[in-house]
């Protein structure tokens, strides 16, 4: 299997960091005149020690001895595991953080001649950039702005690795380890926040309950007052209607009495009615009160009836006289109008 980056990496095979990232054997393809380049690979050819050209995938012809395959670069997306490292946040909290870097070689020439070991360089750049970005934000922001932190690291790596012919596609933080004391403090903070929310929710519930009770009492009082008002209005209307009907009934009774008095024997009927009312009135006096006001001749019913009829007759004569002799002012007005 051919190396995907370049030949010099086998010199660092003893370095643990690089050894974990090496993905190929230690030998390069030999110049056999006819060479078949696999898809998504770029073979860098040197002629007499100088760069000659980059072989495209497929069949290629080289001159023996003169041409030599110096580097083999993979054009596929490469995944690099960034080892765990420590960093200090803006609020002086020590973090242990690791991640995964995704990159791709866009220019095989710069990747071969621009840097000694592109993979090692990108790995170191990712670590330093990650420490630098973590030092700009607080611990709480690390968890809240994780996507923003990844984007900033990718941007910083691309700015530095542009001359190497490498493009960083994305960077993902895998795990964040906190000191035990910090974890305990954060746990206590979370519990306190939950208790605070519980207390706030409970107080809001009590407040809403009190508001609902007050609103219910308010509506109840309004409904009671409206009911009382409607009751009083209905009672007043009933009394008005009763008074009106009583007045109408009394008016009809008076008219009928007046008509009856004009008939034959009407005077005798009125005398009998007055006598009956007189007797009934004296019968109720002792039942309603203990105080009695009696005339001197209470036992003489005939004289009392005669006196009542005399008063009625006197009032009737005045009424007839008033009809026949109108006041002077009315007569004058009548003369002037004529």
GROMACS .gro file of C-alpha atoms in nm:
model
  338
    1UNK     CA    1   0.000   0.000   0.000
    2UNK     CA    2   0.138   0.337  -0.106
    3UNK     CA    3   0.187   0.625   0.140
    4UNK     CA    4  -0.079   0.892   0.104
    5UNK     CA    5   0.110   1.193   0.221
    6UNK     CA    6   0.480   1.184   0.136
    7UNK     CA    7   0.794   0.977   0.173
    8UNK     CA    8   0.964   1.173   0.449
    9UNK     CA    9   0.713   1.070   0.712
   10UNK     CA   10   0.881   0.728   0.751
   11UNK     CA   11   1.177   0.913   0.903
   12UNK     CA   12   0.949   1.014   1.194
   13UNK     CA   13   0.798   0.670   1.242
   14UNK     CA   14   0.954   0.657   1.584
   15UNK     CA   15   0.768   0.969   1.700
   16UNK     CA   16   0.452   0.852   1.885
   17UNK     CA   17   0.233   1.143   1.769
   18UNK     CA   18   0.313   1.096   1.403
   19UNK     CA   19   0.315   0.719   1.420
   20UNK     CA   20  -0.052   0.726   1.522
   21UNK     CA   21  -0.140   0.925   1.210
   22UNK     CA   22   0.065   0.739   0.949
   23UNK     CA   23  -0.157   0.556   0.706
   24UNK     CA   24   0.082   0.400   0.453
   25UNK     CA   25   0.389   0.182   0.404
   26UNK     CA   26   0.746   0.308   0.397
   27UNK     CA   27   0.811   0.252   0.026
   28UNK     CA   28   0.720   0.460  -0.282
   29UNK     CA   29   0.617   0.317  -0.621
   30UNK     CA   30   0.912   0.243  -0.849
   31UNK     CA   31   0.950   0.385  -1.198
   32UNK     CA   32   0.856   0.100  -1.429
   33UNK     CA   33   0.801   0.324  -1.736
   34UNK     CA   34   0.430   0.242  -1.742
   35UNK     CA   35   0.253   0.346  -1.424
   36UNK     CA   36  -0.116   0.329  -1.327
   37UNK     CA   37  -0.215   0.602  -1.082
   38UNK     CA   38  -0.524   0.521  -0.865
   39UNK     CA   39  -0.823   0.756  -0.850
   40UNK     CA   40  -0.808   1.032  -0.586
   41UNK     CA   41  -0.427   1.016  -0.563
   42UNK     CA   42  -0.162   1.255  -0.691
   43UNK     CA   43   0.192   1.133  -0.760
   44UNK     CA   44   0.458   1.404  -0.757
   45UNK     CA   45   0.739   1.331  -1.005
   46UNK     CA   46   1.087   1.481  -0.995
   47UNK     CA   47   1.326   1.481  -1.293
   48UNK     CA   48   1.689   1.487  -1.199
   49UNK     CA   49   1.602   1.617  -0.852
   50UNK     CA   50   1.369   1.895  -0.965
   51UNK     CA   51   0.991   1.901  -0.971
   52UNK     CA   52   0.866   1.781  -1.308
   53UNK     CA   53   0.494   1.718  -1.296
   54UNK     CA   54   0.203   1.559  -1.108
   55UNK     CA   55   0.069   1.235  -1.251
   56UNK     CA   56  -0.305   1.223  -1.313
   57UNK     CA   57  -0.513   0.910  -1.233
   58UNK     CA   58  -0.484   0.648  -1.502
   59UNK     CA   59  -0.198   0.545  -1.735
   60UNK     CA   60   0.122   0.750  -1.721
   61UNK     CA   61   0.466   0.703  -1.891
   62UNK     CA   62   0.793   0.801  -1.723
   63UNK     CA   63   1.157   0.790  -1.832
   64UNK     CA   64   1.357   0.539  -1.628
   65UNK     CA   65   1.642   0.660  -1.408
   66UNK     CA   66   1.572   1.026  -1.496
   67UNK     CA   67   1.219   1.046  -1.352
   68UNK     CA   68   1.148   0.955  -0.991
   69UNK     CA   69   0.824   0.945  -0.787
   70UNK     CA   70   0.903   1.163  -0.488
   71UNK     CA   71   0.566   1.207  -0.309
   72UNK     CA   72   0.225   1.039  -0.312
   73UNK     CA   73  -0.059   1.258  -0.188
   74UNK     CA   74  -0.414   1.140  -0.114
   75UNK     CA   75  -0.690   1.373  -0.236
   76UNK     CA   76  -0.954   1.213  -0.018
   77UNK     CA   77  -1.089   1.371   0.299
   78UNK     CA   78  -0.852   1.292   0.584
   79UNK     CA   79  -0.959   1.250   0.946
   80UNK     CA   80  -0.705   1.340   1.215
   81UNK     CA   81  -0.761   1.271   1.582
   82UNK     CA   82  -0.642   1.567   1.787
   83UNK     CA   83  -0.503   1.431   2.115
   84UNK     CA   84  -0.625   1.555   2.453
   85UNK     CA   85  -0.465   1.872   2.579
   86UNK     CA   86  -0.516   2.125   2.857
   87UNK     CA   87  -0.631   2.484   2.812
   88UNK     CA   88  -0.723   2.770   3.043
   89UNK     CA   89  -1.047   2.961   2.987
   90UNK     CA   90  -1.098   3.333   3.034
   91UNK     CA   91  -1.219   3.281   3.393
   92UNK     CA   92  -0.904   3.076   3.479
   93UNK     CA   93  -1.060   2.728   3.466
   94UNK     CA   94  -0.834   2.447   3.344
   95UNK     CA   95  -0.997   2.227   3.078
   96UNK     CA   96  -0.889   1.902   2.918
   97UNK     CA   97  -1.023   1.892   2.565
   98UNK     CA   98  -0.975   1.681   2.252
   99UNK     CA   99  -1.125   1.686   1.905
  100UNK     CA  100  -1.137   1.557   1.549
  101UNK     CA  101  -1.009   1.746   1.246
  102UNK     CA  102  -1.134   1.689   0.889
  103UNK     CA  103  -0.912   1.820   0.608
  104UNK     CA  104  -0.838   1.770   0.238
  105UNK     CA  105  -0.533   1.834   0.019
  106UNK     CA  106  -0.624   2.075  -0.261
  107UNK     CA  107  -0.274   2.147  -0.400
  108UNK     CA  108  -0.039   1.843  -0.403
  109UNK     CA  109   0.258   2.062  -0.500
  110UNK     CA  110   0.229   2.294  -0.194
  111UNK     CA  111   0.149   1.998   0.029
  112UNK     CA  112   0.473   1.832  -0.083
  113UNK     CA  113   0.710   2.130  -0.097
  114UNK     CA  114   0.538   2.392   0.124
  115UNK     CA  115   0.573   2.210   0.456
  116UNK     CA  116   0.781   1.922   0.583
  117UNK     CA  117   0.491   1.721   0.732
  118UNK     CA  118   0.146   1.865   0.655
  119UNK     CA  119  -0.039   1.634   0.890
  120UNK     CA  120   0.189   1.708   1.184
  121UNK     CA  121   0.179   2.080   1.110
  122UNK     CA  122  -0.202   2.087   1.095
  123UNK     CA  123  -0.228   1.887   1.415
  124UNK     CA  124  -0.003   2.128   1.604
  125UNK     CA  125  -0.183   2.426   1.454
  126UNK     CA  126  -0.521   2.285   1.564
  127UNK     CA  127  -0.397   2.238   1.919
  128UNK     CA  128  -0.251   2.586   1.952
  129UNK     CA  129  -0.555   2.745   1.788
  130UNK     CA  130  -0.789   2.556   2.020
  131UNK     CA  131  -0.598   2.677   2.328
  132UNK     CA  132  -0.602   3.031   2.195
  133UNK     CA  133  -0.978   3.030   2.126
  134UNK     CA  134  -1.060   2.875   2.465
  135UNK     CA  135  -0.863   3.150   2.637
  136UNK     CA  136  -1.097   3.411   2.488
  137UNK     CA  137  -1.421   3.279   2.638
  138UNK     CA  138  -1.548   3.177   2.983
  139UNK     CA  139  -1.635   2.827   3.096
  140UNK     CA  140  -2.009   2.879   3.051
  141UNK     CA  141  -1.953   3.005   2.697
  142UNK     CA  142  -1.757   2.692   2.609
  143UNK     CA  143  -2.075   2.484   2.640
  144UNK     CA  144  -2.310   2.747   2.499
  145UNK     CA  145  -2.094   2.851   2.200
  146UNK     CA  146  -1.954   2.514   2.101
  147UNK     CA  147  -2.046   2.554   1.734
  148UNK     CA  148  -1.904   2.905   1.725
  149UNK     CA  149  -1.582   2.777   1.884
  150UNK     CA  150  -1.549   2.504   1.619
  151UNK     CA  151  -1.606   2.757   1.341
  152UNK     CA  152  -1.340   2.992   1.479
  153UNK     CA  153  -1.085   2.709   1.498
  154UNK     CA  154  -1.155   2.608   1.137
  155UNK     CA  155  -1.119   2.968   1.022
  156UNK     CA  156  -0.786   3.012   1.202
  157UNK     CA  157  -0.646   2.683   1.063
  158UNK     CA  158  -0.747   2.771   0.705
  159UNK     CA  159  -0.580   3.110   0.727
  160UNK     CA  160  -0.249   2.947   0.830
  161UNK     CA  161  -0.264   2.635   0.611
  162UNK     CA  162  -0.359   2.807   0.287
  163UNK     CA  163   0.006   2.817   0.172
  164UNK     CA  164   0.036   2.443   0.241
  165UNK     CA  165  -0.233   2.352  -0.012
  166UNK     CA  166  -0.455   2.211   0.264
  167UNK     CA  167  -0.812   2.309   0.349
  168UNK     CA  168  -0.968   2.234   0.686
  169UNK     CA  169  -1.328   2.129   0.629
  170UNK     CA  170  -1.450   2.114   0.988
  171UNK     CA  171  -1.339   2.068   1.344
  172UNK     CA  172  -1.543   1.896   1.613
  173UNK     CA  173  -1.478   1.896   1.988
  174UNK     CA  174  -1.519   1.540   2.114
  175UNK     CA  175  -1.495   1.568   2.488
  176UNK     CA  176  -1.440   1.834   2.753
  177UNK     CA  177  -1.305   1.726   3.090
  178UNK     CA  178  -1.334   1.955   3.393
  179UNK     CA  179  -1.160   1.939   3.731
  180UNK     CA  180  -1.355   1.753   3.996
  181UNK     CA  181  -1.409   2.063   4.209
  182UNK     CA  182  -1.539   2.257   3.911
  183UNK     CA  183  -1.778   1.973   3.826
  184UNK     CA  184  -1.906   1.970   4.184
  185UNK     CA  185  -1.952   2.347   4.179
  186UNK     CA  186  -2.139   2.328   3.848
  187UNK     CA  187  -2.359   2.050   3.985
  188UNK     CA  188  -2.441   2.262   4.290
  189UNK     CA  189  -2.516   2.555   4.063
  190UNK     CA  190  -2.751   2.344   3.853
  191UNK     CA  191  -2.928   2.216   4.163
  192UNK     CA  192  -2.959   2.570   4.300
  193UNK     CA  193  -3.096   2.689   3.968
  194UNK     CA  194  -3.353   2.409   3.967
  195UNK     CA  195  -3.456   2.488   4.323
  196UNK     CA  196  -3.485   2.853   4.228
  197UNK     CA  197  -3.706   2.765   3.932
  198UNK     CA  198  -3.918   2.542   4.155
  199UNK     CA  199  -3.964   2.825   4.409
  200UNK     CA  200  -4.044   3.073   4.132
  201UNK     CA  201  -4.295   2.838   3.975
  202UNK     CA  202  -4.455   2.772   4.312
  203UNK     CA  203  -4.480   3.145   4.387
  204UNK     CA  204  -4.625   3.208   4.043
  205UNK     CA  205  -4.877   2.933   4.107
  206UNK     CA  206  -4.976   3.089   4.442
  207UNK     CA  207  -5.001   3.430   4.277
  208UNK     CA  208  -5.220   3.301   3.998
  209UNK     CA  209  -5.435   3.119   4.254
  210UNK     CA  210  -5.482   3.437   4.458
  211UNK     CA  211  -5.555   3.637   4.144
  212UNK     CA  212  -5.810   3.379   4.035
  213UNK     CA  213  -5.973   3.385   4.379
  214UNK     CA  214  -5.987   3.765   4.379
  215UNK     CA  215  -6.123   3.765   4.026
  216UNK     CA  216  -6.385   3.510   4.126
  217UNK     CA  217  -6.489   3.716   4.430
  218UNK     CA  218  -6.505   4.028   4.213
  219UNK     CA  219  -6.727   3.859   3.958
  220UNK     CA  220  -6.939   3.712   4.236
  221UNK     CA  221  -6.991   4.057   4.390
  222UNK     CA  222  -7.074   4.203   4.051
  223UNK     CA  223  -7.324   3.928   3.981
  224UNK     CA  224  -7.478   3.967   4.329
  225UNK     CA  225  -7.510   4.343   4.287
  226UNK     CA  226  -7.659   4.302   3.941
  227UNK     CA  227  -7.902   4.044   4.080
  228UNK     CA  228  -7.997   4.275   4.367
  229UNK     CA  229  -8.043   4.565   4.127
  230UNK     CA  230  -8.260   4.354   3.899
  231UNK     CA  231  -8.459   4.238   4.201
  232UNK     CA  232  -8.518   4.597   4.317
  233UNK     CA  233  -8.610   4.708   3.966
  234UNK     CA  234  -8.856   4.422   3.930
  235UNK     CA  235  -8.998   4.492   4.277
  236UNK     CA  236  -9.039   4.862   4.194
  237UNK     CA  237  -9.202   4.776   3.862
  238UNK     CA  238  -9.435   4.537   4.043
  239UNK     CA  239  -9.528   4.797   4.301
  240UNK     CA  240  -9.586   5.057   4.029
  241UNK     CA  241  -9.805   4.817   3.838
  242UNK     CA  242  -9.994   4.727   4.158
  243UNK     CA  243 -10.045   5.094   4.247
  244UNK     CA  244 -10.159   5.165   3.892
  245UNK     CA  245 -10.403   4.874   3.895
  246UNK     CA  246 -10.531   4.974   4.241
  247UNK     CA  247 -10.582   5.331   4.121
  248UNK     CA  248 -10.762   5.208   3.811
  249UNK     CA  249 -10.977   4.973   4.019
  250UNK     CA  250 -11.054   5.249   4.269
  251UNK     CA  251 -11.138   5.488   3.987
  252UNK     CA  252 -11.374   5.234   3.835
  253UNK     CA  253 -11.529   5.168   4.177
  254UNK     CA  254 -11.585   5.541   4.233
  255UNK     CA  255 -11.739   5.577   3.887
  256UNK     CA  256 -11.971   5.287   3.950
  257UNK     CA  257 -12.067   5.428   4.292
  258UNK     CA  258 -12.137   5.761   4.129
  259UNK     CA  259 -12.354   5.593   3.867
  260UNK     CA  260 -12.531   5.390   4.135
  261UNK     CA  261 -12.613   5.702   4.338
  262UNK     CA  262 -12.787   5.851   4.038
  263UNK     CA  263 -13.025   5.554   4.018
  264UNK     CA  264 -13.343   5.510   4.223
  265UNK     CA  265 -13.279   5.401   4.583
  266UNK     CA  266 -12.906   5.482   4.537
  267UNK     CA  267 -12.912   5.704   4.842
  268UNK     CA  268 -13.042   5.421   5.057
  269UNK     CA  269 -12.770   5.186   4.928
  270UNK     CA  270 -12.500   5.441   5.014
  271UNK     CA  271 -12.647   5.476   5.363
  272UNK     CA  272 -12.637   5.101   5.416
  273UNK     CA  273 -12.273   5.079   5.290
  274UNK     CA  274 -12.160   5.357   5.524
  275UNK     CA  275 -12.326   5.191   5.817
  276UNK     CA  276 -12.157   4.860   5.741
  277UNK     CA  277 -11.813   5.025   5.714
  278UNK     CA  278 -11.875   5.205   6.043
  279UNK     CA  279 -11.955   4.881   6.224
  280UNK     CA  280 -11.654   4.701   6.071
  281UNK     CA  281 -11.419   4.981   6.169
  282UNK     CA  282 -11.524   4.962   6.533
  283UNK     CA  283 -11.492   4.583   6.525
  284UNK     CA  284 -11.119   4.607   6.418
  285UNK     CA  285 -11.014   4.874   6.668
  286UNK     CA  286 -10.967   4.637   6.960
  287UNK     CA  287 -10.772   4.386   6.752
  288UNK     CA  288 -10.505   4.621   6.606
  289UNK     CA  289 -10.414   4.839   6.909
  290UNK     CA  290 -10.477   4.885   7.275
  291UNK     CA  291 -10.549   5.258   7.235
  292UNK     CA  292 -10.907   5.345   7.136
  293UNK     CA  293 -11.042   5.687   7.029
  294UNK     CA  294 -11.424   5.674   7.049
  295UNK     CA  295 -11.673   5.949   6.981
  296UNK     CA  296 -11.917   6.049   7.257
  297UNK     CA  297 -12.209   5.893   7.073
  298UNK     CA  298 -12.038   5.577   6.952
  299UNK     CA  299 -12.350   5.372   7.012
  300UNK     CA  300 -12.570   5.598   6.795
  301UNK     CA  301 -12.508   5.444   6.452
  302UNK     CA  302 -12.792   5.634   6.290
  303UNK     CA  303 -12.654   5.974   6.385
  304UNK     CA  304 -12.305   5.879   6.255
  305UNK     CA  305 -12.442   5.762   5.922
  306UNK     CA  306 -12.658   6.076   5.897
  307UNK     CA  307 -12.351   6.292   5.966
  308UNK     CA  308 -12.145   6.110   5.699
  309UNK     CA  309 -12.422   6.147   5.443
  310UNK     CA  310 -12.455   6.516   5.527
  311UNK     CA  311 -12.084   6.566   5.462
  312UNK     CA  312 -12.110   6.379   5.132
  313UNK     CA  313 -12.419   6.582   5.031
  314UNK     CA  314 -12.243   6.909   5.117
  315UNK     CA  315 -11.938   6.817   4.904
  316UNK     CA  316 -12.161   6.713   4.618
  317UNK     CA  317 -12.349   7.043   4.625
  318UNK     CA  318 -12.018   7.237   4.615
  319UNK     CA  319 -11.908   7.033   4.315
  320UNK     CA  320 -12.232   7.104   4.129
  321UNK     CA  321 -12.211   7.476   4.215
  322UNK     CA  322 -11.853   7.494   4.089
  323UNK     CA  323 -11.957   7.345   3.759
  324UNK     CA  324 -12.244   7.591   3.714
  325UNK     CA  325 -12.048   7.902   3.824
  326UNK     CA  326 -11.691   7.897   3.682
  327UNK     CA  327 -11.433   8.146   3.818
  328UNK     CA  328 -11.433   8.505   3.690
  329UNK     CA  329 -11.098   8.472   3.515
  330UNK     CA  330 -11.217   8.177   3.312
  331UNK     CA  331 -11.536   8.361   3.216
  332UNK     CA  332 -11.332   8.669   3.109
  333UNK     CA  333 -11.105   8.454   2.896
  334UNK     CA  334 -11.412   8.298   2.739
  335UNK     CA  335 -11.561   8.643   2.661
  336UNK     CA  336 -11.238   8.776   2.510
  337UNK     CA  337 -11.199   8.474   2.291
  338UNK     CA  338 -11.553   8.515   2.166
   0.00000   0.00000   0.00000
